[in-house]
Tab-separated table of C-alpha atoms (C1' of nucleotides) in Angstrom:
chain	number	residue	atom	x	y	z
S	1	UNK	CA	75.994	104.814	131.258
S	2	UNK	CA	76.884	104.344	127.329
S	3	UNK	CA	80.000	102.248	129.055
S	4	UNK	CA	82.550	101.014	126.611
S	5	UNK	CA	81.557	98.047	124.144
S	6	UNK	CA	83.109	94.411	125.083
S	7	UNK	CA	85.383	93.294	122.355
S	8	UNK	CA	84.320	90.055	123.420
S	9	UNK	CA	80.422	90.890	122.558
S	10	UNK	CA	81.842	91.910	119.111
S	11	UNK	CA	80.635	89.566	116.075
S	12	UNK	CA	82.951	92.142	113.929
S	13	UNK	CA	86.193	90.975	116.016
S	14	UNK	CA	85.008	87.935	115.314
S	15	UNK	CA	84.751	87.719	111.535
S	16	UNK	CA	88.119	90.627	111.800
S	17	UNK	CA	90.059	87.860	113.639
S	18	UNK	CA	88.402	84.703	111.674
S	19	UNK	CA	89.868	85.941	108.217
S	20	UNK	CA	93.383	87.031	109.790
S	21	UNK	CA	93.903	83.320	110.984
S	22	UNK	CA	92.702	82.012	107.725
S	23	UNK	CA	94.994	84.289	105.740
S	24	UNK	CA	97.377	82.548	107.937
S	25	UNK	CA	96.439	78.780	107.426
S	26	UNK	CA	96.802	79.762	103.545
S	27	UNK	CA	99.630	81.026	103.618
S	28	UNK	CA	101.909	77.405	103.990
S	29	UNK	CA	99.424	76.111	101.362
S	30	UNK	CA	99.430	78.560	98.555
S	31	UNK	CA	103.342	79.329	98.980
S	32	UNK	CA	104.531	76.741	96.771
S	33	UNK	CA	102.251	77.277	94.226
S	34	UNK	CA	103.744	81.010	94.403
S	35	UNK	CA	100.246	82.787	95.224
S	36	UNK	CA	98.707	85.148	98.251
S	37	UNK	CA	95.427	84.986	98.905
S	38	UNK	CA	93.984	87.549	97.224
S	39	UNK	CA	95.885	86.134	94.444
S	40	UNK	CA	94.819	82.398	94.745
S	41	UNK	CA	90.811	84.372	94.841
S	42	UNK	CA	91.960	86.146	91.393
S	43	UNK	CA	93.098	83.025	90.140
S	44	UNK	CA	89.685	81.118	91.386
S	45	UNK	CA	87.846	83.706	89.245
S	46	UNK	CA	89.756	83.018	85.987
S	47	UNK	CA	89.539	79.522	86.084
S	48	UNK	CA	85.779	79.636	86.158
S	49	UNK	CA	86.092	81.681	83.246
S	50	UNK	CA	88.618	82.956	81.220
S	51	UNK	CA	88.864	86.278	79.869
S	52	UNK	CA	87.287	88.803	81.756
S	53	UNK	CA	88.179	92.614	82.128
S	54	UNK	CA	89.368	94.218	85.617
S	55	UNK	CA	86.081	95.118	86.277
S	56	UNK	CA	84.419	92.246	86.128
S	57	UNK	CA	87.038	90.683	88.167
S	58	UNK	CA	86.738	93.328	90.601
S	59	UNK	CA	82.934	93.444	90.904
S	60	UNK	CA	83.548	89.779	91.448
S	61	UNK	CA	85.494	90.233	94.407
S	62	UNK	CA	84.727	93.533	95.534
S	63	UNK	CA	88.077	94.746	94.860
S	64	UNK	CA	88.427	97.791	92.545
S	65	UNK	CA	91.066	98.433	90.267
S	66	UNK	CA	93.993	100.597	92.848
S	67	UNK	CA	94.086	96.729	94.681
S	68	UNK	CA	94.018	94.909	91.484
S	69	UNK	CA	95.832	96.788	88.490
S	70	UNK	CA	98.848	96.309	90.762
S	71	UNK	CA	98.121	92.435	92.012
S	72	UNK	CA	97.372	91.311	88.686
S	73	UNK	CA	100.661	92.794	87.439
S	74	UNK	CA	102.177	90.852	90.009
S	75	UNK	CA	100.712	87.542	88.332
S	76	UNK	CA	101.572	88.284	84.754
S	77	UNK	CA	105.086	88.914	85.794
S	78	UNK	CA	105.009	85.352	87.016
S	79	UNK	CA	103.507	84.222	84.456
S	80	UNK	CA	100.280	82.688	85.199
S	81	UNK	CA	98.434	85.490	83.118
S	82	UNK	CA	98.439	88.274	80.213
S	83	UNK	CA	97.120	91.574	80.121
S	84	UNK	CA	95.631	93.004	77.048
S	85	UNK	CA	93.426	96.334	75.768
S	86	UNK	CA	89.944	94.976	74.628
S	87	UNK	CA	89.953	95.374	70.535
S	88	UNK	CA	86.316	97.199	70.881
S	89	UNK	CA	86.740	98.718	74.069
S	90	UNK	CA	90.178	99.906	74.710
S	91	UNK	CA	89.590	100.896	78.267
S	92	UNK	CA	89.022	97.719	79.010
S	93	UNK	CA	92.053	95.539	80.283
S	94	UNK	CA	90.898	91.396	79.335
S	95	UNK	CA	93.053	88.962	81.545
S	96	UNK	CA	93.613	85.553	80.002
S	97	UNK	CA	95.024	82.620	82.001
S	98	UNK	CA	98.599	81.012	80.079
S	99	UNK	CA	99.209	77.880	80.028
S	100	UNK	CA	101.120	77.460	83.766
S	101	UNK	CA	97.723	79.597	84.950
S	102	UNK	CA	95.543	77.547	83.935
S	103	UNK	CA	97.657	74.068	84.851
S	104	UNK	CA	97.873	75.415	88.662
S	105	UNK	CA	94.334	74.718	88.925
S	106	UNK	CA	95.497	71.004	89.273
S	107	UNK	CA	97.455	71.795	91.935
S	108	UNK	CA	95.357	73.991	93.895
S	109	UNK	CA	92.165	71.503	94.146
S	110	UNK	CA	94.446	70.004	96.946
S	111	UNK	CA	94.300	73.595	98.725
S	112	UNK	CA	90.514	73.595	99.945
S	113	UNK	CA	90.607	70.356	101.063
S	114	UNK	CA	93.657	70.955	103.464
S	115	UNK	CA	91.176	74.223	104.927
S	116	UNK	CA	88.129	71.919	105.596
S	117	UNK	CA	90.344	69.420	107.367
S	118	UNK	CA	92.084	72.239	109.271
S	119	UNK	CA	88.692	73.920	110.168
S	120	UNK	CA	87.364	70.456	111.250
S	121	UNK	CA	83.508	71.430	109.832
S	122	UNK	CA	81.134	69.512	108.088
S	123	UNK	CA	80.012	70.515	104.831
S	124	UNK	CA	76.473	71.703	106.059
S	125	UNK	CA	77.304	73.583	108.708
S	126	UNK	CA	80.192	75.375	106.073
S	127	UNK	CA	77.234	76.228	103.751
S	128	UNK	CA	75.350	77.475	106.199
S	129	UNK	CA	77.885	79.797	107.939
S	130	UNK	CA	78.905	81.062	104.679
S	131	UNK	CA	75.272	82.227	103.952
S	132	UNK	CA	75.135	83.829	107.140
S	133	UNK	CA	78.016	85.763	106.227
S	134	UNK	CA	77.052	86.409	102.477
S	135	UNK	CA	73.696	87.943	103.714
S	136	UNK	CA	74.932	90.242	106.200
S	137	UNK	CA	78.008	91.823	104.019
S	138	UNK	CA	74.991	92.204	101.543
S	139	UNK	CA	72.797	94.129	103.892
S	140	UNK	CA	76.300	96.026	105.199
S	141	UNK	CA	77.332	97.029	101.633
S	142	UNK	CA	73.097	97.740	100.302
S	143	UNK	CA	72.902	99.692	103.287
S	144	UNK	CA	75.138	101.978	104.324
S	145	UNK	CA	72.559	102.479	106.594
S	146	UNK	CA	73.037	106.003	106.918
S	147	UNK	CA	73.848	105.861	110.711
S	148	UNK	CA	71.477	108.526	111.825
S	149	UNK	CA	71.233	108.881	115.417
S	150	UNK	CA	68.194	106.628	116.458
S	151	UNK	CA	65.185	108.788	118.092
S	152	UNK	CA	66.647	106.413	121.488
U	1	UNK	CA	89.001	64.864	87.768
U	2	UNK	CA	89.873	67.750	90.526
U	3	UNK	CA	88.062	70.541	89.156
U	4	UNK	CA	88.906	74.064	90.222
U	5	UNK	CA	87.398	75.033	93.473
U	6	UNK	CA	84.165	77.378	92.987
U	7	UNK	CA	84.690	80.232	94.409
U	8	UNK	CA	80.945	80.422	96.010
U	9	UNK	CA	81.599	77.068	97.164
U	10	UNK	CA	84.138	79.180	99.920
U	11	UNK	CA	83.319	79.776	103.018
U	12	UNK	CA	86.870	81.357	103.033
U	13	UNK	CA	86.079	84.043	100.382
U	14	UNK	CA	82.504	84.445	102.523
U	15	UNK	CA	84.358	86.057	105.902
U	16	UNK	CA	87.366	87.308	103.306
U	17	UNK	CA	84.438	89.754	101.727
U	18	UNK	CA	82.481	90.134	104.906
U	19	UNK	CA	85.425	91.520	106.912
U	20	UNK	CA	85.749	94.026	104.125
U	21	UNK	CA	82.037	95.131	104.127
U	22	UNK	CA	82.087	95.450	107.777
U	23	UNK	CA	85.768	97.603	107.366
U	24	UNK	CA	83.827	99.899	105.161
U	25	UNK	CA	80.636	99.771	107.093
U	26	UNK	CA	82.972	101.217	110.104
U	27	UNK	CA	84.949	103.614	108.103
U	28	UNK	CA	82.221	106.395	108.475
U	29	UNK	CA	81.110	105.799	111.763
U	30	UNK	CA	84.416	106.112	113.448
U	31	UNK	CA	86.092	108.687	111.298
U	32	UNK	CA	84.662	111.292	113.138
U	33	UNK	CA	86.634	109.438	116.193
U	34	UNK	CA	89.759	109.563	114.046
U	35	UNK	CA	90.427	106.123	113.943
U	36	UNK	CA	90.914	103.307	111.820
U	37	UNK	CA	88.817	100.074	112.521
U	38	UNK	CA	92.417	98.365	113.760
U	39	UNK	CA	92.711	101.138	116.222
U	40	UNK	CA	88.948	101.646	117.103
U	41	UNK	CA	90.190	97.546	118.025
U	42	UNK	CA	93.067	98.772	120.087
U	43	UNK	CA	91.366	101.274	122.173
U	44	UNK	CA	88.098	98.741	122.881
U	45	UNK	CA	91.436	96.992	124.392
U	46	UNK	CA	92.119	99.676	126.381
U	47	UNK	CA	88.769	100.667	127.542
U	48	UNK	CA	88.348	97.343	129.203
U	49	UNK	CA	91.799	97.639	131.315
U	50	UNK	CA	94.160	100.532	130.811
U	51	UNK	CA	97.980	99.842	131.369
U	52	UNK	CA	98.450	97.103	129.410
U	53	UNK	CA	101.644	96.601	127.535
U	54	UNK	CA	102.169	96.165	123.834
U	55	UNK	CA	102.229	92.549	123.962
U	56	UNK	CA	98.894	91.709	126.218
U	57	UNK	CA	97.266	94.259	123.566
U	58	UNK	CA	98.855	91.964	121.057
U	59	UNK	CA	97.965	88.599	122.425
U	60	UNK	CA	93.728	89.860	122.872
U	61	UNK	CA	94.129	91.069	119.045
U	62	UNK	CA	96.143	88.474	117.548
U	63	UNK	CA	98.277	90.922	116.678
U	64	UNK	CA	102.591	91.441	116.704
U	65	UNK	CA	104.990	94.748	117.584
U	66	UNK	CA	105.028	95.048	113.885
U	67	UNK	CA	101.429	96.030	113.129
U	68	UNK	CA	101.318	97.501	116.777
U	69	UNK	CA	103.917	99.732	117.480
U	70	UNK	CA	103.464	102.161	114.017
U	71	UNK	CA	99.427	102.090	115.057
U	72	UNK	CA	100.203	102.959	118.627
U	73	UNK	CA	102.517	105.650	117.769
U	74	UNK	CA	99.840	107.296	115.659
U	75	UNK	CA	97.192	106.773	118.474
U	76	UNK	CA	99.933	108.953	120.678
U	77	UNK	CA	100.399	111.446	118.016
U	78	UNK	CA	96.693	112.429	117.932
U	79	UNK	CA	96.837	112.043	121.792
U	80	UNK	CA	94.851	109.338	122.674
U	81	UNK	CA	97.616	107.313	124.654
U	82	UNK	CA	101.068	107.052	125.738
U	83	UNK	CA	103.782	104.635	125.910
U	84	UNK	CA	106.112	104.481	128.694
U	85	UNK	CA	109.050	101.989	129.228
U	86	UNK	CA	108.656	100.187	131.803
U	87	UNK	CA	109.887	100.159	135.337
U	88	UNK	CA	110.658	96.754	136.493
U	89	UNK	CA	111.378	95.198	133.247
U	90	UNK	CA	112.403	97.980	130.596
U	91	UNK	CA	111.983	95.310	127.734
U	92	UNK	CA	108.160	96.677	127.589
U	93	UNK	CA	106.328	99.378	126.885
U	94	UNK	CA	103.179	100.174	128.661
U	95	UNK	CA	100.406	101.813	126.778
U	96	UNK	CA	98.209	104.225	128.936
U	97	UNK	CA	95.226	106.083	128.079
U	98	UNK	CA	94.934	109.999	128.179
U	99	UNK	CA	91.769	111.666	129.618
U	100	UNK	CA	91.062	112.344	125.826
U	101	UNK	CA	91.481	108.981	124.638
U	102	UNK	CA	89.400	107.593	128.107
U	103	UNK	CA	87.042	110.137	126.998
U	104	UNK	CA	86.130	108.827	123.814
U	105	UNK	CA	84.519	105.968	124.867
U	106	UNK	CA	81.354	108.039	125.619
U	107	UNK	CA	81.115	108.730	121.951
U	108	UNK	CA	81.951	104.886	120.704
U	109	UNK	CA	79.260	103.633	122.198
U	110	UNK	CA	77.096	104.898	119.024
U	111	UNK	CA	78.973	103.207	116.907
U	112	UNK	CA	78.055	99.131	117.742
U	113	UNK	CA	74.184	100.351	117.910
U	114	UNK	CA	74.746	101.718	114.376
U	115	UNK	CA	76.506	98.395	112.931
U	116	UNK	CA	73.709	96.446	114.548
U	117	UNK	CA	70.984	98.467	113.049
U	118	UNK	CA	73.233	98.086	109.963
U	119	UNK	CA	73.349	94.126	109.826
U	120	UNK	CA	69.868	94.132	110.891
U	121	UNK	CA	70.246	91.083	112.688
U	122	UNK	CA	68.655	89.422	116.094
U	123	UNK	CA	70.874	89.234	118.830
U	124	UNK	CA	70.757	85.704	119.094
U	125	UNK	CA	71.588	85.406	115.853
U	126	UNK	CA	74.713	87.746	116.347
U	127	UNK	CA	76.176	85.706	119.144
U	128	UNK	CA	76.173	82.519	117.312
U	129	UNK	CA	77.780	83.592	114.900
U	130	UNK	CA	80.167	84.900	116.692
U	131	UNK	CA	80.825	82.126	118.840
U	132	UNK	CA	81.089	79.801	115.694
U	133	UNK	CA	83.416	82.143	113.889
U	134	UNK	CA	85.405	82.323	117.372
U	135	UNK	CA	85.704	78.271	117.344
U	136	UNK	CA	86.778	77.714	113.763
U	137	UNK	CA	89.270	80.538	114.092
U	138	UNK	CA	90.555	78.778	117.354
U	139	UNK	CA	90.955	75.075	115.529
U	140	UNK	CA	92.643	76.938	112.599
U	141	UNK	CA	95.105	78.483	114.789
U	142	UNK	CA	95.810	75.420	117.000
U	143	UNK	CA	95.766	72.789	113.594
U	144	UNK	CA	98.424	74.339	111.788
U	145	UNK	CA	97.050	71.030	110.642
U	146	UNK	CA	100.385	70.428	108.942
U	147	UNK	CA	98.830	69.700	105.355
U	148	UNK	CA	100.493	66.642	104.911
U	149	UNK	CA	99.728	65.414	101.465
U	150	UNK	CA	97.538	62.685	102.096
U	151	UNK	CA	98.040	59.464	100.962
U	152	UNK	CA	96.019	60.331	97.875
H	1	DC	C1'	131.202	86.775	137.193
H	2	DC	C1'	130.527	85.782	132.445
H	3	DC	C1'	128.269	83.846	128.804
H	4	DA	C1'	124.445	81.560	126.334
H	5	DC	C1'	119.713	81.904	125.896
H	6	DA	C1'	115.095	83.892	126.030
H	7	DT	C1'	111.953	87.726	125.789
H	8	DT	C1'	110.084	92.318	124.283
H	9	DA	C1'	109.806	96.036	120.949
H	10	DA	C1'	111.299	98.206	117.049
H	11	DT	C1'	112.607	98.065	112.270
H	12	DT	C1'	112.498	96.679	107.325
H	13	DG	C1'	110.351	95.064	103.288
H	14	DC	C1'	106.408	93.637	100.746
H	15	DG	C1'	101.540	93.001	99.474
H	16	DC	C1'	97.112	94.186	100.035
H	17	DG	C1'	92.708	97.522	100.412
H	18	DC	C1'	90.816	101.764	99.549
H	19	DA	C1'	90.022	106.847	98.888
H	20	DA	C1'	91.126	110.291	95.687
H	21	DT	C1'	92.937	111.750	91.544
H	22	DT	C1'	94.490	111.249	86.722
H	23	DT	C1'	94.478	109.579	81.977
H	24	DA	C1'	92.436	107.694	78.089
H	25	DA	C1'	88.580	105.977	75.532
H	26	DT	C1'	83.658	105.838	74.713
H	27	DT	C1'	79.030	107.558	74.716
H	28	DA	C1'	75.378	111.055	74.774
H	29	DC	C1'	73.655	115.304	73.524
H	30	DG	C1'	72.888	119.771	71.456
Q	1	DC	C1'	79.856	117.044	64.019
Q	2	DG	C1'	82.066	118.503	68.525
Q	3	DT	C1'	81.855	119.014	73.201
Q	4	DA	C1'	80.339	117.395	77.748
Q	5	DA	C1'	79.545	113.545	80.583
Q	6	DT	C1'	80.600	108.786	81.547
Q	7	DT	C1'	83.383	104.818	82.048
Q	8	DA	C1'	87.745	101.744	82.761
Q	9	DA	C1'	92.330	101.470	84.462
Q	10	DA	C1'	96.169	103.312	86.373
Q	11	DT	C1'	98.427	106.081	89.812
Q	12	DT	C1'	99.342	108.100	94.433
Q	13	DG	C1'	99.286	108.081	99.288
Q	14	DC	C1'	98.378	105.939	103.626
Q	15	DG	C1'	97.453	102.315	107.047
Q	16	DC	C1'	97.406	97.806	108.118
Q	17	DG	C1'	99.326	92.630	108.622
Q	18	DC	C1'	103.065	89.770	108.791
Q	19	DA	C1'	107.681	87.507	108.071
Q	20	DA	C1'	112.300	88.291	109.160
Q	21	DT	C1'	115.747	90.708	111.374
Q	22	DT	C1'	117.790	93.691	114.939
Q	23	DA	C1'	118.530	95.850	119.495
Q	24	DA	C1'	118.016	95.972	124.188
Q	25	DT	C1'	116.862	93.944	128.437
Q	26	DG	C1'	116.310	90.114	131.466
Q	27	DT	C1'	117.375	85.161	133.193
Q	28	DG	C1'	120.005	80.915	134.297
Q	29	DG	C1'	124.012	77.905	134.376
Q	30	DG	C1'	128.762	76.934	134.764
DNA sequence: CCCACATTAATTGCGCGCAATTTAATTACG
DNA sequence: CGTAATTAAATTGCGCGCAATTAATGTGGG
């Protein structure tokens, strides 16, 4: 039979649909404080620490550098970051917060508290869903799985 | 004090990176379909009922004519569908699948198996999951929430 | 009948996300 | 040394995703 798969039955319309209607319940929230998401994520990086290269940034988002070189241009032009060659290493590209970066932090604490209270969820069952989600993008990206066609 | 928010504290970031594992876990498997996940999406859609018009299709996918209508014009290109005005009310356009498209179902059906096996998860697991991810997506799309700024 | 309003797609503009390629700098090796 | 291989960013091209606007069709009220 093989019939067509339910898009009901999928877990991956799930999580595909979940993140679109996040992005969308950011979206009011981050606006006046001049950010996307992926942006605002950038931003959460830096302000646990300062100074990292692209890569580092990107390996902490799984984002590589055609997504971020341009994004992160975006936010210097703004103004809430710099850009600058490493002295040792001039491949590398070392973003530092400025001052306005690293103030916005204030106003962003009030951004994650607005999501909890529009998701309605306790704090445990959070954690525990965002496990569950960290574990299987882990076994998805280890993986890869290889997809051979199972002996049935 | 307001710190920064962490971003492992997020179980925003969580389905944000998830979503992209499971894009790129999908990428291989239907590219030999020729389609993109969104349109792999689209023609799950279709499977279930043909003749639906762009705005049902929309409506199951949380999706608008302006992420539809270029996708469904490529899906016609490679010959999968077609879109007709229609009769009664000329305002929409009916998308219909072509033997080839209706075809292709036969050879989807691999391709849940192989994300399963990928995520190496229980059923059971799966579906609540999915059913939780489903909720908070529906109480994030009702809330709004309207982010008030509480009264500190 | 005509006009205001609503509804459906299409269009435009912008920002991701990623594969593939390019450029520049560093490292490893003979 | 000097050349090949490696690494880090940047660039290019394409397909979403969505806000905002436009165009065309349908509906209802005076």
């Amino acid at each position: 039979m093989t019939s067509a798969p339910k898009l009901s039955d999928q877990l991956c319309f799930a999580a595909y649909s979940f993140t679109h209607a996040l992005n969308r319940a950011y979206r009011p929230l981050l606006e006046p404080l001049g950010l996307t998401y992926p942006q605002y994520l950038v931003m959460l990086v830096l302000w646990e620490a300062d100074g990292q290269t692209v890569k580092e940034i990107g390996e902490r988002l799984k984002l590589d550098s055609g997504t971020l070189t341009p994004l992160l241009k975006r936010l210097e032009t703004i103004g809430y970051l710099t850009r600058r060659r490493g002295r040792q290493d001039e491949r590398q590209v070392i973003i530092h917060l400025t001052d306005e970066g690293r103030a916005l932090s204030e106003k962003a604490a009030e951004v994650p508290v607005a999501l909890g209270c529009a998701m309605g969820a306790e704090w445990g069952e959070i954690a525990e869903l965002r496990e569950h989600l960290l574990t299987l993008r882990d076994r998805l990206a280890d993986a890869g799985c290889a997809v051979g066609e199972p002996e049935d």
